[in-house]
PDB file of C-alpha atoms in Angstrom:
ATOM      1  CA  UNK A  97       0.000   0.000   0.000  1.00  0.00           C
ATOM      2  CA  UNK A  98       1.439   3.386  -1.009  1.00  0.00           C
ATOM      3  CA  UNK A  99       1.382   6.084   1.638  1.00  0.00           C
ATOM      4  CA  UNK A 100       3.062   9.235   2.803  1.00  0.00           C
ATOM      5  CA  UNK A 101       5.578   8.330   5.502  1.00  0.00           C
ATOM      6  CA  UNK A 102       8.264  10.261   7.284  1.00  0.00           C
ATOM      7  CA  UNK A 103      11.711   9.264   6.104  1.00  0.00           C
ATOM      8  CA  UNK A 104      14.278   8.643   8.802  1.00  0.00           C
ATOM      9  CA  UNK A 105      16.123  11.810   9.662  1.00  0.00           C
ATOM     10  CA  UNK A 106      13.876  13.997   7.508  1.00  0.00           C
ATOM     11  CA  UNK A 107      10.907  16.208   8.212  1.00  0.00           C
ATOM     12  CA  UNK A 108       9.637  15.750   4.655  1.00  0.00           C
ATOM     13  CA  UNK A 109       7.064  13.071   3.815  1.00  0.00           C
ATOM     14  CA  UNK A 110       8.192  10.561   1.210  1.00  0.00           C
ATOM     15  CA  UNK A 111       6.240   8.261  -1.089  1.00  0.00           C
ATOM     16  CA  UNK A 112       7.142   4.751   0.041  1.00  0.00           C
ATOM     17  CA  UNK A 113       5.654   1.520   1.369  1.00  0.00           C
ATOM     18  CA  UNK A 114       4.616   1.588   5.027  1.00  0.00           C
ATOM     19  CA  UNK A 115       2.941  -1.073   7.118  1.00  0.00           C
ATOM     20  CA  UNK A 116      -0.527  -0.189   8.392  1.00  0.00           C
ATOM     21  CA  UNK A 117      -0.783   3.038   6.370  1.00  0.00           C
ATOM     22  CA  UNK A 118      -4.174   4.521   5.564  1.00  0.00           C
ATOM     23  CA  UNK A 119      -5.433   4.219   1.989  1.00  0.00           C
ATOM     24  CA  UNK A 120      -6.394   7.870   1.654  1.00  0.00           C
ATOM     25  CA  UNK A 121      -2.753   8.948   1.745  1.00  0.00           C
ATOM     26  CA  UNK A 122      -2.183   7.351  -1.670  1.00  0.00           C
ATOM     27  CA  UNK A 123      -4.904   9.641  -3.032  1.00  0.00           C
ATOM     28  CA  UNK A 124      -2.997  12.637  -1.680  1.00  0.00           C
ATOM     29  CA  UNK A 125       0.201  11.456  -3.357  1.00  0.00           C
ATOM     30  CA  UNK A 126      -1.622  10.901  -6.658  1.00  0.00           C
ATOM     31  CA  UNK A 127      -2.162  14.658  -6.963  1.00  0.00           C
ATOM     32  CA  UNK A 128       1.542  15.061  -7.676  1.00  0.00           C
ATOM     33  CA  UNK A 129       1.908  12.430 -10.414  1.00  0.00           C
ATOM     34  CA  UNK A 130       0.942  14.477 -13.447  1.00  0.00           C
ATOM     35  CA  UNK A 131       3.395  16.867 -15.038  1.00  0.00           C
ATOM     36  CA  UNK A 132       0.703  19.552 -15.175  1.00  0.00           C
ATOM     37  CA  UNK A 133       0.457  19.605 -11.364  1.00  0.00           C
ATOM     38  CA  UNK A 134       1.858  22.945 -10.227  1.00  0.00           C
ATOM     39  CA  UNK A 135       2.683  23.246  -6.558  1.00  0.00           C
ATOM     40  CA  UNK A 136       1.760  26.575  -4.958  1.00  0.00           C
ATOM     41  CA  UNK A 137       4.655  28.901  -4.323  1.00  0.00           C
ATOM     42  CA  UNK A 138       4.768  30.265  -0.776  1.00  0.00           C
ATOM     43  CA  UNK A 139       4.889  34.015  -0.369  1.00  0.00           C
ATOM     44  CA  UNK A 140       8.439  35.247  -0.562  1.00  0.00           C
ATOM     45  CA  UNK A 141       9.555  32.334  -2.745  1.00  0.00           C
ATOM     46  CA  UNK A 142       8.272  33.640  -6.094  1.00  0.00           C
ATOM     47  CA  UNK A 143      11.692  35.001  -7.016  1.00  0.00           C
ATOM     48  CA  UNK A 144      13.323  31.643  -6.306  1.00  0.00           C
ATOM     49  CA  UNK A 145      10.789  29.788  -8.479  1.00  0.00           C
ATOM     50  CA  UNK A 146      11.470  32.226 -11.309  1.00  0.00           C
ATOM     51  CA  UNK A 147      15.170  31.477 -11.072  1.00  0.00           C
ATOM     52  CA  UNK A 148      16.055  34.712  -9.300  1.00  0.00           C
ATOM     53  CA  UNK A 149      18.549  34.470  -6.500  1.00  0.00           C
ATOM     54  CA  UNK A 150      20.053  36.856  -4.019  1.00  0.00           C
ATOM     55  CA  UNK A 151      21.908  36.987  -0.738  1.00  0.00           C
ATOM     56  CA  UNK A 152      18.700  36.429   1.249  1.00  0.00           C
ATOM     57  CA  UNK A 153      17.075  33.898  -1.094  1.00  0.00           C
ATOM     58  CA  UNK A 154      16.142  30.596   0.547  1.00  0.00           C
ATOM     59  CA  UNK A 155      15.916  27.331  -1.444  1.00  0.00           C
ATOM     60  CA  UNK A 156      12.322  26.453  -2.287  1.00  0.00           C
ATOM     61  CA  UNK A 157      11.180  23.383  -0.336  1.00  0.00           C
ATOM     62  CA  UNK A 158       7.853  21.879  -1.502  1.00  0.00           C
ATOM     63  CA  UNK A 159       5.252  21.109   1.115  1.00  0.00           C
ATOM     64  CA  UNK A 160       5.336  17.416   0.143  1.00  0.00           C
ATOM     65  CA  UNK A 161       7.961  15.298  -1.588  1.00  0.00           C
ATOM     66  CA  UNK A 162       8.096  11.675  -2.684  1.00  0.00           C
ATOM     67  CA  UNK A 163      10.703   8.982  -3.101  1.00  0.00           C
ATOM     68  CA  UNK A 164       9.733   6.620  -5.909  1.00  0.00           C
ATOM     69  CA  UNK A 165       6.679   4.410  -6.414  1.00  0.00           C
ATOM     70  CA  UNK A 166       6.063   0.723  -5.918  1.00  0.00           C
ATOM     71  CA  UNK A 167       5.743  -1.184  -9.201  1.00  0.00           C
ATOM     72  CA  UNK A 168       2.368  -2.859  -9.812  1.00  0.00           C
ATOM     73  CA  UNK A 169       2.390  -6.645  -9.385  1.00  0.00           C
ATOM     74  CA  UNK A 170       2.012  -7.216 -13.144  1.00  0.00           C
ATOM     75  CA  UNK A 171       5.433  -5.623 -13.812  1.00  0.00           C
ATOM     76  CA  UNK A 172       8.834  -7.074 -12.888  1.00  0.00           C
ATOM     77  CA  UNK A 173      11.572  -4.776 -11.623  1.00  0.00           C
ATOM     78  CA  UNK A 174      14.714  -5.046 -13.747  1.00  0.00           C
ATOM     79  CA  UNK A 175      16.940  -5.158 -10.657  1.00  0.00           C
ATOM     80  CA  UNK A 176      14.938  -7.826  -8.811  1.00  0.00           C
ATOM     81  CA  UNK A 177      16.074 -11.457  -8.813  1.00  0.00           C
ATOM     82  CA  UNK A 178      13.304 -12.283 -11.288  1.00  0.00           C
ATOM     83  CA  UNK A 179      14.221  -9.294 -13.461  1.00  0.00           C
ATOM     84  CA  UNK A 180      17.901 -10.205 -13.566  1.00  0.00           C
ATOM     85  CA  UNK A 181      16.962 -13.759 -14.551  1.00  0.00           C
ATOM     86  CA  UNK A 182      14.738 -12.482 -17.365  1.00  0.00           C
ATOM     87  CA  UNK A 183      17.516 -10.224 -18.617  1.00  0.00           C
ATOM     88  CA  UNK A 184      20.186 -12.927 -18.581  1.00  0.00           C
ATOM     89  CA  UNK A 185      17.940 -15.253 -20.545  1.00  0.00           C
ATOM     90  CA  UNK A 186      17.050 -12.447 -22.992  1.00  0.00           C
ATOM     91  CA  UNK A 187      20.740 -11.759 -23.538  1.00  0.00           C
ATOM     92  CA  UNK A 188      21.523 -15.441 -24.052  1.00  0.00           C
ATOM     93  CA  UNK A 189      18.738 -15.688 -26.629  1.00  0.00           C
ATOM     94  CA  UNK A 190      20.083 -12.679 -28.540  1.00  0.00           C
ATOM     95  CA  UNK A 191      17.234 -10.319 -27.630  1.00  0.00           C
ATOM     96  CA  UNK A 192      19.193  -7.695 -25.691  1.00  0.00           C
ATOM     97  CA  UNK A 193      21.775  -6.645 -28.280  1.00  0.00           C
ATOM     98  CA  UNK A 194      21.016  -2.936 -28.090  1.00  0.00           C
ATOM     99  CA  UNK A 195      20.704  -2.822 -24.313  1.00  0.00           C
ATOM    100  CA  UNK A 196      24.333  -1.911 -23.683  1.00  0.00           C
ATOM    101  CA  UNK A 197      24.222   0.964 -26.161  1.00  0.00           C
ATOM    102  CA  UNK A 198      21.182   2.360 -24.348  1.00  0.00           C
ATOM    103  CA  UNK A 199      22.431   1.611 -20.834  1.00  0.00           C
ATOM    104  CA  UNK A 200      25.734   3.311 -21.584  1.00  0.00           C
ATOM    105  CA  UNK A 201      23.785   6.431 -22.526  1.00  0.00           C
ATOM    106  CA  UNK A 202      20.917   6.176 -20.053  1.00  0.00           C
ATOM    107  CA  UNK A 203      19.572   9.556 -19.032  1.00  0.00           C
ATOM    108  CA  UNK A 204      17.142  10.294 -16.223  1.00  0.00           C
ATOM    109  CA  UNK A 205      14.823  12.998 -17.499  1.00  0.00           C
ATOM    110  CA  UNK A 206      15.819  16.393 -16.141  1.00  0.00           C
ATOM    111  CA  UNK A 207      12.216  17.563 -15.685  1.00  0.00           C
ATOM    112  CA  UNK A 208       9.063  15.608 -14.687  1.00  0.00           C
ATOM    113  CA  UNK A 209       7.563  16.171 -18.165  1.00  0.00           C
ATOM    114  CA  UNK A 210      10.747  15.599 -20.218  1.00  0.00           C
ATOM    115  CA  UNK A 211      10.251  11.861 -20.804  1.00  0.00           C
ATOM    116  CA  UNK A 212       9.986  12.390 -24.571  1.00  0.00           C
ATOM    117  CA  UNK A 213      13.147  14.482 -25.072  1.00  0.00           C
ATOM    118  CA  UNK A 214      15.042  12.323 -22.560  1.00  0.00           C
ATOM    119  CA  UNK A 215      14.132   9.070 -24.348  1.00  0.00           C
ATOM    120  CA  UNK A 216      15.117  10.610 -27.673  1.00  0.00           C
ATOM    121  CA  UNK A 217      18.442  11.879 -26.314  1.00  0.00           C
ATOM    122  CA  UNK A 218      19.230   8.370 -25.029  1.00  0.00           C
ATOM    123  CA  UNK A 219      18.538   6.813 -28.421  1.00  0.00           C
ATOM    124  CA  UNK A 220      20.424   9.443 -30.430  1.00  0.00           C
ATOM    125  CA  UNK A 221      23.492   9.040 -28.222  1.00  0.00           C
ATOM    126  CA  UNK A 222      23.173   5.239 -28.457  1.00  0.00           C
ATOM    127  CA  UNK A 223      23.156   5.599 -32.261  1.00  0.00           C
ATOM    128  CA  UNK A 224      26.233   7.861 -32.027  1.00  0.00           C
ATOM    129  CA  UNK A 225      24.516  10.674 -33.914  1.00  0.00           C
ATOM    130  CA  UNK A 226      26.546  13.891 -33.948  1.00  0.00           C
ATOM    131  CA  UNK A 227      24.138  16.663 -32.861  1.00  0.00           C
ATOM    132  CA  UNK A 228      26.135  19.283 -34.751  1.00  0.00           C
ATOM    133  CA  UNK A 229      26.037  21.690 -31.802  1.00  0.00           C
ATOM    134  CA  UNK A 230      27.856  22.001 -28.527  1.00  0.00           C
ATOM    135  CA  UNK A 231      26.397  20.689 -25.284  1.00  0.00           C
ATOM    136  CA  UNK A 232      28.881  22.116 -22.750  1.00  0.00           C
ATOM    137  CA  UNK A 233      32.373  23.425 -23.214  1.00  0.00           C
ATOM    138  CA  UNK A 234      33.685  22.114 -26.543  1.00  0.00           C
ATOM    139  CA  UNK A 235      31.667  18.872 -26.476  1.00  0.00           C
ATOM    140  CA  UNK A 236      28.832  17.954 -28.810  1.00  0.00           C
ATOM    141  CA  UNK A 237      26.305  15.679 -27.100  1.00  0.00           C
ATOM    142  CA  UNK A 238      22.552  15.188 -26.792  1.00  0.00           C
ATOM    143  CA  UNK A 239      20.722  16.044 -23.570  1.00  0.00           C
ATOM    144  CA  UNK A 240      16.993  16.468 -23.118  1.00  0.00           C
ATOM    145  CA  UNK A 241      17.104  20.192 -22.411  1.00  0.00           C
ATOM    146  CA  UNK A 242      18.777  20.817 -25.800  1.00  0.00           C
ATOM    147  CA  UNK A 243      16.041  19.024 -27.775  1.00  0.00           C
ATOM    148  CA  UNK A 244      13.549  21.816 -28.317  1.00  0.00           C
ATOM    149  CA  UNK A 245      10.089  21.297 -29.801  1.00  0.00           C
ATOM    150  CA  UNK A 246       7.705  23.978 -31.041  1.00  0.00           C
ATOM    151  CA  UNK A 247       6.455  24.355 -27.489  1.00  0.00           C
ATOM    152  CA  UNK A 248       7.890  27.024 -25.245  1.00  0.00           C
ATOM    153  CA  UNK A 249      10.078  25.921 -22.371  1.00  0.00           C
ATOM    154  CA  UNK A 250       7.300  26.599 -19.853  1.00  0.00           C
ATOM    155  CA  UNK A 251       4.773  24.617 -21.925  1.00  0.00           C
ATOM    156  CA  UNK A 252       7.250  21.758 -22.295  1.00  0.00           C
ATOM    157  CA  UNK A 253       7.911  21.662 -18.555  1.00  0.00           C
ATOM    158  CA  UNK A 254       4.188  21.673 -17.812  1.00  0.00           C
ATOM    159  CA  UNK A 255       2.861  19.284 -20.453  1.00  0.00           C
ATOM    160  CA  UNK A 256       5.729  17.505 -22.214  1.00  0.00           C
ATOM    161  CA  UNK A 257       5.313  16.681 -25.906  1.00  0.00           C
ATOM    162  CA  UNK A 258       2.708  14.772 -27.893  1.00  0.00           C
ATOM    163  CA  UNK A 259       3.185  11.774 -30.174  1.00  0.00           C
ATOM    164  CA  UNK A 260       3.327  13.997 -33.296  1.00  0.00           C
ATOM    165  CA  UNK A 261       5.723  16.447 -31.692  1.00  0.00           C
ATOM    166  CA  UNK A 262       8.042  13.608 -30.706  1.00  0.00           C
ATOM    167  CA  UNK A 263       7.896  12.334 -34.296  1.00  0.00           C
ATOM    168  CA  UNK A 264       8.868  15.672 -35.772  1.00  0.00           C
ATOM    169  CA  UNK A 265      11.558  16.328 -33.187  1.00  0.00           C
ATOM    170  CA  UNK A 266      13.067  12.892 -33.773  1.00  0.00           C
ATOM    171  CA  UNK A 267      12.780  13.212 -37.555  1.00  0.00           C
ATOM    172  CA  UNK A 268      15.036  16.258 -37.571  1.00  0.00           C
ATOM    173  CA  UNK A 269      17.844  14.161 -36.065  1.00  0.00           C
ATOM    174  CA  UNK A 270      17.272  10.574 -37.221  1.00  0.00           C
ATOM    175  CA  UNK A 271      15.370   8.237 -39.511  1.00  0.00           C
ATOM    176  CA  UNK A 272      12.022   7.486 -37.861  1.00  0.00           C
ATOM    177  CA  UNK A 273       9.090   5.168 -38.473  1.00  0.00           C
ATOM    178  CA  UNK A 274       6.077   6.002 -36.269  1.00  0.00           C
ATOM    179  CA  UNK A 275       3.183   3.618 -35.684  1.00  0.00           C
ATOM    180  CA  UNK A 276       0.171   4.856 -33.816  1.00  0.00           C
ATOM    181  CA  UNK A 277      -2.018   2.594 -31.678  1.00  0.00           C
ATOM    182  CA  UNK A 278      -4.091   0.075 -33.599  1.00  0.00           C
ATOM    183  CA  UNK A 279      -2.536   1.092 -36.938  1.00  0.00           C
ATOM    184  CA  UNK A 280       0.034  -1.577 -36.081  1.00  0.00           C
ATOM    185  CA  UNK A 281      -1.353  -5.007 -35.265  1.00  0.00           C
ATOM    186  CA  UNK A 282      -0.424  -6.901 -32.125  1.00  0.00           C
ATOM    187  CA  UNK A 283       1.674  -9.247 -34.287  1.00  0.00           C
ATOM    188  CA  UNK A 284       3.466  -6.346 -35.970  1.00  0.00           C
ATOM    189  CA  UNK A 285       4.282  -4.789 -32.601  1.00  0.00           C
ATOM    190  CA  UNK A 286       5.818  -8.033 -31.391  1.00  0.00           C
ATOM    191  CA  UNK A 287       7.741  -8.431 -34.634  1.00  0.00           C
ATOM    192  CA  UNK A 288       9.165  -4.919 -34.291  1.00  0.00           C
ATOM    193  CA  UNK A 289      10.193  -5.562 -30.669  1.00  0.00           C
ATOM    194  CA  UNK A 290      12.023  -8.712 -31.729  1.00  0.00           C
ATOM    195  CA  UNK A 291      13.644  -6.822 -34.592  1.00  0.00           C
ATOM    196  CA  UNK A 292      15.034  -3.933 -32.540  1.00  0.00           C
ATOM    197  CA  UNK A 293      16.204  -6.046 -29.600  1.00  0.00           C
ATOM    198  CA  UNK A 294      18.377  -8.134 -31.928  1.00  0.00           C
ATOM    199  CA  UNK A 295      20.150  -5.063 -33.326  1.00  0.00           C
ATOM    200  CA  UNK A 296      22.378  -2.199 -32.201  1.00  0.00           C
ATOM    201  CA  UNK A 297      21.468   0.221 -34.987  1.00  0.00           C
ATOM    202  CA  UNK A 298      17.684   0.553 -34.544  1.00  0.00           C
ATOM    203  CA  UNK A 299      15.849   1.370 -31.313  1.00  0.00           C
ATOM    204  CA  UNK A 300      12.217   1.535 -30.212  1.00  0.00           C
ATOM    205  CA  UNK A 301      10.625   4.226 -28.057  1.00  0.00           C
ATOM    206  CA  UNK A 302       7.148   3.607 -26.650  1.00  0.00           C
ATOM    207  CA  UNK A 303       4.516   6.297 -26.140  1.00  0.00           C
ATOM    208  CA  UNK A 304       2.155   4.583 -23.711  1.00  0.00           C
ATOM    209  CA  UNK A 305      -0.395   5.022 -20.953  1.00  0.00           C
ATOM    210  CA  UNK A 306       1.029   4.328 -17.495  1.00  0.00           C
ATOM    211  CA  UNK A 307      -2.498   4.184 -16.104  1.00  0.00           C
ATOM    212  CA  UNK A 308      -3.352   1.183 -18.274  1.00  0.00           C
ATOM    213  CA  UNK A 309      -0.443  -0.739 -16.741  1.00  0.00           C
ATOM    214  CA  UNK A 310      -1.487   0.084 -13.175  1.00  0.00           C
ATOM    215  CA  UNK A 311       1.129   2.805 -12.687  1.00  0.00           C
ATOM    216  CA  UNK A 312       0.360   6.319 -11.509  1.00  0.00           C
ATOM    217  CA  UNK A 313       0.233   9.184 -13.977  1.00  0.00           C
ATOM    218  CA  UNK A 314      -0.654   8.594 -17.614  1.00  0.00           C
ATOM    219  CA  UNK A 315       1.210   9.438 -20.846  1.00  0.00           C
ATOM    220  CA  UNK A 316       4.890   8.481 -20.886  1.00  0.00           C
ATOM    221  CA  UNK A 317       7.791   7.838 -23.286  1.00  0.00           C
ATOM    222  CA  UNK A 318      10.577   5.288 -22.717  1.00  0.00           C
ATOM    223  CA  UNK A 319      12.815   3.051 -24.874  1.00  0.00           C
ATOM    224  CA  UNK A 320      12.733  -0.756 -25.102  1.00  0.00           C
ATOM    225  CA  UNK A 321      15.928  -2.497 -23.965  1.00  0.00           C
ATOM    226  CA  UNK A 322      15.329  -6.259 -24.272  1.00  0.00           C
ATOM    227  CA  UNK A 323      12.777  -8.987 -24.995  1.00  0.00           C
ATOM    228  CA  UNK A 324      12.218 -12.298 -23.192  1.00  0.00           C
ATOM    229  CA  UNK A 325      10.543 -14.724 -25.646  1.00  0.00           C
ATOM    230  CA  UNK A 326       9.505 -17.440 -23.166  1.00  0.00           C
ATOM    231  CA  UNK A 327       7.476 -15.068 -20.999  1.00  0.00           C
ATOM    232  CA  UNK A 328       6.676 -12.625 -23.837  1.00  0.00           C
ATOM    233  CA  UNK A 329       7.925  -9.705 -21.737  1.00  0.00           C
ATOM    234  CA  UNK A 330       9.854  -6.632 -22.875  1.00  0.00           C
ATOM    235  CA  UNK A 331      12.228  -4.489 -20.818  1.00  0.00           C
ATOM    236  CA  UNK A 332      11.186  -0.840 -20.591  1.00  0.00           C
ATOM    237  CA  UNK A 333      14.069   1.458 -19.612  1.00  0.00           C
ATOM    238  CA  UNK A 334      11.975   3.942 -17.673  1.00  0.00           C
ATOM    239  CA  UNK A 335      13.286   7.472 -18.168  1.00  0.00           C
ATOM    240  CA  UNK A 336      11.643   8.590 -14.900  1.00  0.00           C
ATOM    241  CA  UNK A 337      14.028   6.530 -12.774  1.00  0.00           C
ATOM    242  CA  UNK A 338      13.251   8.705  -9.751  1.00  0.00           C
ATOM    243  CA  UNK A 339       9.672   7.365  -9.935  1.00  0.00           C
ATOM    244  CA  UNK A 340       9.916   3.760 -11.168  1.00  0.00           C
ATOM    245  CA  UNK A 341      12.833   1.430 -11.843  1.00  0.00           C
ATOM    246  CA  UNK A 342      13.207  -0.096 -15.295  1.00  0.00           C
ATOM    247  CA  UNK A 343      10.802  -3.009 -15.617  1.00  0.00           C
ATOM    248  CA  UNK A 344       9.697  -5.994 -17.670  1.00  0.00           C
ATOM    249  CA  UNK A 345       6.086  -5.905 -18.886  1.00  0.00           C
ATOM    250  CA  UNK A 346       3.938  -8.323 -20.871  1.00  0.00           C
ATOM    251  CA  UNK A 347       4.054  -7.422 -24.576  1.00  0.00           C
ATOM    252  CA  UNK A 348       0.286  -7.802 -24.971  1.00  0.00           C
ATOM    253  CA  UNK A 349      -0.263  -5.414 -22.053  1.00  0.00           C
ATOM    254  CA  UNK A 350       2.256  -2.992 -23.550  1.00  0.00           C
ATOM    255  CA  UNK A 351       0.399  -3.129 -26.860  1.00  0.00           C
ATOM    256  CA  UNK A 352      -2.882  -2.405 -25.070  1.00  0.00           C
ATOM    257  CA  UNK A 353      -1.237   0.548 -23.283  1.00  0.00           C
ATOM    258  CA  UNK A 354      -0.660   2.187 -26.686  1.00  0.00           C
ATOM    259  CA  UNK A 355      -4.387   2.294 -27.450  1.00  0.00           C
ATOM    260  CA  UNK A 356      -5.865   4.764 -24.894  1.00  0.00           C
ATOM    261  CA  UNK A 357      -6.618   8.152 -26.407  1.00  0.00           C
ATOM    262  CA  UNK A 358      -4.397  11.074 -25.428  1.00  0.00           C
ATOM    263  CA  UNK A 359      -6.700  13.705 -23.956  1.00  0.00           C
ATOM    264  CA  UNK A 360      -4.677  16.514 -25.544  1.00  0.00           C
ATOM    265  CA  UNK A 361      -4.746  15.238 -29.137  1.00  0.00           C
ATOM    266  CA  UNK A 362      -7.798  12.968 -29.212  1.00  0.00           C
ATOM    267  CA  UNK A 363      -5.626  10.236 -30.752  1.00  0.00           C
ATOM    268  CA  UNK A 364      -4.093   7.016 -29.416  1.00  0.00           C
ATOM    269  CA  UNK A 365      -0.432   6.740 -28.518  1.00  0.00           C
ATOM    270  CA  UNK A 366       2.005   4.356 -30.234  1.00  0.00           C
ATOM    271  CA  UNK A 367       5.691   3.673 -30.817  1.00  0.00           C
ATOM    272  CA  UNK A 368       8.704   4.732 -32.873  1.00  0.00           C
ATOM    273  CA  UNK A 369      11.537   2.903 -34.619  1.00  0.00           C
ATOM    274  CA  UNK A 370      14.610   5.131 -34.790  1.00  0.00           C
ATOM    275  CA  UNK A 371      17.825   4.663 -36.798  1.00  0.00           C
ATOM    276  CA  UNK A 372      20.725   6.820 -37.984  1.00  0.00           C
ATOM    277  CA  UNK A 373      19.490   9.442 -40.443  1.00  0.00           C
ATOM    278  CA  UNK A 374      22.596   9.534 -42.617  1.00  0.00           C
ATOM    279  CA  UNK A 375      22.300   5.882 -43.637  1.00  0.00           C
ATOM    280  CA  UNK A 376      18.757   4.635 -44.400  1.00  0.00           C
ATOM    281  CA  UNK A 377      20.125   1.111 -44.844  1.00  0.00           C
ATOM    282  CA  UNK A 378      22.468   1.268 -41.895  1.00  0.00           C
ATOM    283  CA  UNK A 379      24.818  -1.698 -41.780  1.00  0.00           C
ATOM    284  CA  UNK A 380      23.025  -3.303 -44.686  1.00  0.00           C
ATOM    285  CA  UNK A 381      19.512  -3.631 -43.253  1.00  0.00           C
ATOM    286  CA  UNK A 382      16.647  -1.188 -43.705  1.00  0.00           C
ATOM    287  CA  UNK A 383      13.925  -0.481 -41.157  1.00  0.00           C
ATOM    288  CA  UNK A 384      10.877  -2.748 -41.109  1.00  0.00           C
ATOM    289  CA  UNK A 385       7.847  -2.038 -43.279  1.00  0.00           C
ATOM    290  CA  UNK A 386       6.623   1.473 -42.497  1.00  0.00           C
ATOM    291  CA  UNK A 387       2.969   0.700 -43.238  1.00  0.00           C
ATOM    292  CA  UNK A 388       0.759   2.730 -40.916  1.00  0.00           C
ATOM    293  CA  UNK A 389       3.456   5.258 -40.097  1.00  0.00           C
ATOM    294  CA  UNK A 390       2.595   8.919 -39.664  1.00  0.00           C
ATOM    295  CA  UNK A 391       3.969  11.630 -41.915  1.00  0.00           C
ATOM    296  CA  UNK A 392       5.342  14.598 -40.030  1.00  0.00           C
ATOM    297  CA  UNK A 393       3.430  17.146 -42.043  1.00  0.00           C
ATOM    298  CA  UNK A 394       0.008  15.588 -41.481  1.00  0.00           C
ATOM    299  CA  UNK A 395      -0.611  17.192 -38.118  1.00  0.00           C
ATOM    300  CA  UNK A 396      -1.042  20.865 -37.317  1.00  0.00           C
ATOM    301  CA  UNK A 397       0.317  20.050 -33.837  1.00  0.00           C
ATOM    302  CA  UNK A 398       3.588  18.922 -35.377  1.00  0.00           C
ATOM    303  CA  UNK A 399       6.575  21.096 -36.073  1.00  0.00           C
ATOM    304  CA  UNK A 400      10.090  20.475 -37.273  1.00  0.00           C
ATOM    305  CA  UNK A 401      12.844  22.173 -35.244  1.00  0.00           C
ATOM    306  CA  UNK A 402      16.102  22.924 -36.989  1.00  0.00           C
ATOM    307  CA  UNK A 403      19.464  21.487 -36.031  1.00  0.00           C
ATOM    308  CA  UNK A 404      22.009  24.154 -35.123  1.00  0.00           C
TER     309      UNK A 404
END
C-alpha cells in the first residue's frame, strides 16, 4: 500500500511503502503524479521559483515530496532477482543486443515532463549521432534540455510533448518510423520488438499510458531495452528513474497501453523505430515495413525544429 511516511532523519514526507498506512494517503500522493500539477509557491519564494537568486534567497522546499513508487504486481523490476533472470535469458537468446548501447547512454529525465526528449536523447546518443552543436564546453552531445520542440520551455515543462511532436523532433535528427495505436497489429508490434532487440542500430521508443499498466500518472515515453521470448515480456528502460525502476512488462499489455486516447490530441499513442538518419540502410539492413506510419506534415500540432 502506497502512503506518505516520514523518512528517517527527515521532516519531509516521502512516497514509500509503510505497514498499516491509511489508503487515503495514496490519493494525496496521486495529486503530484501528473506533469501539469503545479505546486503553490509560498509568499516570498516567487523570485526563487522564477530562477532569481540573491543573498537572502532561501531554497524552495515543496510542502510534500516523494521517493519513488512501488511497481504494480504485473510488472517485474529489472533489478529484482526475477528481473535479472529475465535479462540474462534475454541476452543469451540474442534479444538484448542494443541494451548496452542504451544503458551506456541512459539519461534520467531532467524535468518531470521531459520523458519524450530524454528518451530521444538516449537513443540518439546510443546511435552515435553527432548533434552538430555544442552541449557544454567544446563537447557535442545530446541532452533532453537541448532538444527543443515547437512548445515554449514553460509549456514543455508543464505538459511535455505529444506523439506527433516527438515524431517531428526525432525526424530532424534521425530516420524514424512512427506507428500509432491500432494502426500496427499486435503481431506487428511483437515483430518490431524482436527486430530492434536483436540489433544495435535501430531502437524503439514507446509512447504509452502508465495508467493502463497500473502505474500512476498517464502518458509516458521510454525506450525498449530487451525482450524475453519465453514469458513474452519486454524491458522498458523507464526514463523517470526517480519514480519507477526499469521493468519488464507483458508485450500484450504494452500493446494495449498504446491504445488509450491522449486527452490533448484525441488520438491514441504508439511507438517509434529510430535509426541513424545519414544511412537509411544502416549496416546493410533497412527499417521494417513502415505501413501505418505517420507523416510529419500531417498534423497541425507537429513542427520540425532545426538542427544548429
